[in-house]
Amino acid sequence: MRGFGTFYKKEITEIIRTYKALVLGIISFIMAIMNPLIAKLTPWLMEQLSDQMKEQGFQVGKITVTANHSWEQFQKNFSTLLIVIIIMLCSSYVKEYAKGTLIPLVTKGLTRTSIVLSKLLTQILLWTACFGVYLGVSWGYTAYYWNGPDAKLILWMSLFYWLFGLFLIAWIAFFSSFLNSTIQVLMGVGIVYFIYMMLGMIGKIKEYLPTWLLSSGDILSKKQIASDYVIAAGVTGAITVVLIVLAVVFTKHRKL
């Protein structure tokens, strides 16, 4: 994989120079703050609306907020954060092909395998950093107000969520190996997600699909246990590896 180190440094420099890492970091931080904040403000908001709701015949009782409410917000906002990150990463490969910037590099000896793997590694590190900020701030801020849940349960849930993000990043690499625009890649990832969500509605099959990992927040409320997600995690990991291999193979035959 000639040129991997050089091209990888170029990718890291680019995400810093274009402020992509900074922007995504700020978004991750803001969304993380919102999780416990929304949970903390919920009783106050309901109190403010109680008079209006009484007039409409609704009785509002006392609301007790716990750490679980904050983690429920964590799960809801995770999808939004992941969508933002996927949108910002989808152009990474195809813009290089469109501009022809890879031609002189390949001519000088840079292998196509190095191109795919260096971009993939950069995106994985960026995703890991953003998710780390999102998880760390949410966890710390939630722990400041409430006790629990158990740290081991949070780590298991986090591993499954992180793996699902990695799964979608692999799809970006796969679609970018033969599609020609950011919109096409984004639509491809969106269609895959939609298909898996639809398949997840078919009985027990949902427990074998990558999208099952998105319900791993139930580990915190003890509705599920970590072992309930092991098969889905294994399937997700296997598909991710296959997608990366296919991305490398297809890129080797792609016209630059």
Coordinates of C-alpha atoms in Angstrom, one line a residue:
M1 CA 0.0 0.0 0.0
R2 CA 2.4 2.6 -1.3
G3 CA 1.7 6.2 -0.2
F4 CA -0.7 5.2 2.6
G5 CA 1.0 7.3 5.2
T6 CA 1.4 10.4 3.0
F7 CA -2.2 10.3 1.8
Y8 CA -3.5 9.7 5.3
K9 CA -1.7 12.8 6.6
K10 CA -3.2 14.7 3.7
E11 CA -6.7 13.6 4.7
I12 CA -6.2 14.5 8.3
T13 CA -4.8 17.9 7.3
E14 CA -7.8 18.5 5.0
I15 CA -10.5 17.8 7.6
I16 CA -8.7 20.2 10.0
R17 CA -8.0 22.9 7.3
T18 CA -11.6 22.9 6.1
Y19 CA -12.9 23.1 9.7
K20 CA -14.9 19.9 9.2
A21 CA -13.6 18.4 12.4
L22 CA -14.2 21.6 14.3
V23 CA -17.8 22.0 13.0
L24 CA -18.7 18.3 13.7
G25 CA -17.1 18.6 17.2
I26 CA -19.1 21.6 18.1
I27 CA -22.3 20.0 16.8
S28 CA -21.6 16.8 18.8
F29 CA -21.0 18.9 21.9
I30 CA -24.1 21.0 21.5
M31 CA -26.3 17.9 20.9
A32 CA -24.7 16.2 23.9
I33 CA -25.6 19.1 26.2
M34 CA -29.2 19.1 25.0
N35 CA -29.8 15.5 26.2
P36 CA -29.7 16.1 30.0
L37 CA -30.8 19.7 29.6
I38 CA -34.1 18.7 27.9
A39 CA -34.7 16.1 30.5
K40 CA -33.9 18.6 33.3
L41 CA -36.3 21.2 31.8
T42 CA -39.2 18.9 31.1
P43 CA -40.9 19.2 34.5
W44 CA -40.6 23.0 34.3
L45 CA -42.0 23.1 30.8
M46 CA -44.9 20.9 31.7
E47 CA -45.6 23.1 34.7
Q48 CA -45.8 26.1 32.5
L49 CA -48.2 24.4 30.2
S50 CA -50.3 22.8 33.0
D51 CA -52.9 25.6 33.1
Q52 CA -53.5 25.5 29.3
M53 CA -53.8 21.7 29.5
K54 CA -56.3 21.8 32.4
E55 CA -58.5 24.1 30.3
Q56 CA -58.5 21.4 27.6
G57 CA -59.4 18.7 30.1
F58 CA -55.9 17.2 30.7
Q59 CA -54.6 16.7 34.2
V60 CA -50.8 17.0 34.6
G61 CA -49.3 15.1 37.5
K62 CA -46.0 15.6 39.1
I63 CA -43.2 14.5 36.8
T64 CA -40.1 12.9 38.2
V65 CA -37.0 13.0 35.9
T66 CA -34.2 10.4 36.2
A67 CA -31.0 9.7 34.4
N68 CA -33.0 7.4 32.1
H69 CA -34.8 10.3 30.6
S70 CA -31.5 11.9 29.7
W71 CA -30.3 8.7 28.1
E72 CA -33.6 8.5 26.2
Q73 CA -32.8 11.9 24.7
F74 CA -29.3 10.5 23.9
Q75 CA -30.9 7.8 21.8
K76 CA -33.3 10.2 20.0
N77 CA -30.6 12.7 19.2
F78 CA -28.1 10.1 18.1
S79 CA -29.8 9.6 14.8
T80 CA -29.7 13.3 14.0
L81 CA -26.0 13.5 14.8
L82 CA -25.3 10.5 12.7
I83 CA -27.2 11.9 9.7
V84 CA -25.2 15.2 10.0
I85 CA -21.9 13.3 10.0
I86 CA -22.9 11.0 7.1
I87 CA -24.0 14.0 5.0
M88 CA -20.6 15.7 5.6
L89 CA -18.6 12.6 4.8
C90 CA -20.4 11.5 1.7
S91 CA -18.5 13.8 -0.6
S92 CA -15.0 12.7 0.5
Y93 CA -14.4 10.2 -2.3
V94 CA -16.4 11.5 -5.2
K95 CA -15.1 15.0 -5.1
E96 CA -11.6 13.6 -5.6
Y97 CA -12.8 11.7 -8.7
A98 CA -14.7 14.7 -10.0
K99 CA -11.7 17.1 -9.7
G100 CA -9.2 14.5 -11.0
T101 CA -6.8 15.2 -8.1
L102 CA -6.0 11.5 -7.7
I103 CA -4.6 11.0 -11.2
P104 CA -1.2 12.6 -10.6
L105 CA -0.9 10.8 -7.2
V106 CA -1.7 7.4 -8.7
T107 CA 0.7 8.1 -11.5
K108 CA 3.4 8.7 -8.9
G109 CA 2.8 5.4 -7.3
L110 CA -0.1 5.9 -4.8
T111 CA -2.2 2.7 -4.8
R112 CA -5.9 2.8 -5.0
T113 CA -6.1 0.5 -2.0
S114 CA -4.2 3.2 0.0
I115 CA -6.8 5.8 -1.2
V116 CA -9.7 3.8 0.1
L117 CA -8.2 2.7 3.4
S118 CA -6.7 6.1 4.2
K119 CA -10.0 7.9 3.6
L120 CA -11.8 5.2 5.5
L121 CA -9.5 5.4 8.5
T122 CA -9.8 9.2 8.6
Q123 CA -13.6 8.9 8.6
I124 CA -13.6 6.3 11.3
L125 CA -11.3 8.4 13.5
L126 CA -13.5 11.5 12.9
W127 CA -16.7 9.4 13.7
T128 CA -15.1 8.0 16.8
A129 CA -14.0 11.5 18.0
C130 CA -17.4 13.0 17.4
F131 CA -19.2 10.1 19.1
G132 CA -16.7 10.2 22.0
V133 CA -17.6 13.9 22.5
Y134 CA -21.3 13.1 22.3
L135 CA -21.1 10.2 24.7
G136 CA -18.6 11.8 27.1
V137 CA -20.4 15.1 27.5
S138 CA -23.8 13.5 27.8
W139 CA -22.6 11.0 30.3
G140 CA -20.7 13.6 32.5
Y141 CA -23.6 16.1 32.4
T142 CA -26.2 13.4 33.2
A143 CA -24.0 12.1 36.1
Y144 CA -23.8 15.6 37.5
Y145 CA -27.6 15.6 38.1
W146 CA -28.5 12.0 38.6
N147 CA -27.1 8.6 39.6
G148 CA -27.0 5.6 37.3
P149 CA -27.3 3.7 35.1
D150 CA -24.4 1.3 35.6
A151 CA -21.3 2.3 33.6
K152 CA -20.9 -1.2 32.1
L153 CA -24.4 -1.0 30.6
I154 CA -23.6 2.4 29.1
L155 CA -20.4 1.2 27.6
W156 CA -22.2 -1.8 26.0
M157 CA -24.8 0.5 24.5
S158 CA -22.2 2.9 23.3
L159 CA -20.2 0.1 21.5
F160 CA -23.3 -1.0 19.6
Y161 CA -24.1 2.6 18.6
W162 CA -20.5 3.2 17.5
L163 CA -20.5 0.0 15.4
F164 CA -23.7 1.1 13.6
G165 CA -22.0 4.4 12.6
L166 CA -19.0 2.4 11.3
F167 CA -21.4 0.3 9.3
L168 CA -22.8 3.3 7.5
I169 CA -19.3 4.7 6.9
A170 CA -18.5 1.4 5.2
W171 CA -21.5 1.9 2.9
I172 CA -20.2 5.4 2.0
A173 CA -16.9 3.8 0.8
F174 CA -18.8 1.1 -1.1
F175 CA -21.1 3.4 -3.0
S176 CA -18.3 5.9 -3.6
S177 CA -16.4 3.2 -5.4
F178 CA -18.7 3.2 -8.4
L179 CA -21.1 6.2 -8.1
N180 CA -20.2 9.7 -9.3
S181 CA -21.9 12.3 -7.1
T182 CA -22.4 13.1 -3.5
I183 CA -26.2 13.0 -3.9
Q184 CA -26.0 9.5 -5.4
V185 CA -23.9 8.2 -2.5
L186 CA -26.1 9.8 0.1
M187 CA -29.2 8.4 -1.6
G188 CA -27.6 4.9 -1.6
V189 CA -26.9 5.1 2.1
G190 CA -30.4 6.3 2.8
I191 CA -32.0 3.6 0.7
V192 CA -29.9 0.9 2.5
Y193 CA -31.0 2.3 5.9
F194 CA -34.6 2.4 4.8
I195 CA -34.5 -1.2 3.6
Y196 CA -33.0 -2.5 6.8
M197 CA -35.7 -0.6 8.8
M198 CA -38.4 -2.2 6.7
L199 CA -36.9 -5.6 7.2
G200 CA -36.8 -5.0 10.9
M201 CA -40.5 -5.0 10.9
I202 CA -40.6 -8.7 10.0
G203 CA -40.8 -10.7 13.2
K204 CA -37.7 -12.0 14.8
I205 CA -35.5 -11.2 11.8
K206 CA -35.0 -7.7 13.3
E207 CA -32.7 -9.1 16.0
Y208 CA -30.2 -10.2 13.3
L209 CA -30.1 -6.8 11.5
P210 CA -27.7 -3.9 12.0
T211 CA -30.6 -1.6 12.8
W212 CA -31.4 -3.7 15.8
L213 CA -28.3 -2.1 17.4
L214 CA -30.2 1.2 17.5
S215 CA -32.5 -0.2 20.1
S216 CA -29.6 -1.1 22.4
G217 CA -30.6 1.8 24.6
D218 CA -33.0 -0.7 26.1
I219 CA -30.0 -2.2 27.9
L220 CA -30.0 0.8 30.2
S221 CA -33.6 0.3 31.2
K222 CA -32.9 -3.4 31.5
K223 CA -35.6 -4.3 29.0
Q224 CA -32.8 -6.1 27.1
I225 CA -29.3 -7.4 28.0
A226 CA -26.1 -6.9 26.1
S227 CA -26.0 -10.5 24.8
D228 CA -29.3 -9.8 22.9
Y229 CA -27.3 -7.7 20.5
V230 CA -24.3 -9.9 20.0
I231 CA -25.6 -11.6 16.9
A232 CA -26.7 -8.3 15.3
A233 CA -23.2 -6.9 16.1
G234 CA -21.5 -9.9 14.5
V235 CA -23.7 -9.5 11.4
T236 CA -23.0 -5.8 11.2
G237 CA -19.2 -6.3 11.6
A238 CA -19.2 -9.0 8.9
I239 CA -21.1 -6.8 6.4
T240 CA -18.8 -3.9 7.2
V241 CA -15.7 -5.9 6.4
V242 CA -17.3 -7.2 3.1
L243 CA -18.2 -3.7 2.1
I244 CA -14.7 -2.4 2.7
V245 CA -13.2 -5.3 0.6
L246 CA -15.7 -4.6 -2.2
A247 CA -14.9 -0.9 -2.0
V248 CA -11.2 -1.6 -2.5
V249 CA -11.9 -4.1 -5.4
F250 CA -14.3 -1.7 -7.2
T251 CA -12.0 1.3 -6.8
K252 CA -9.2 -0.6 -8.4
H253 CA -11.3 -0.9 -11.6
R254 CA -12.8 2.6 -11.4
K255 CA -11.9 5.2 -14.0
L256 CA -10.2 8.2 -12.2

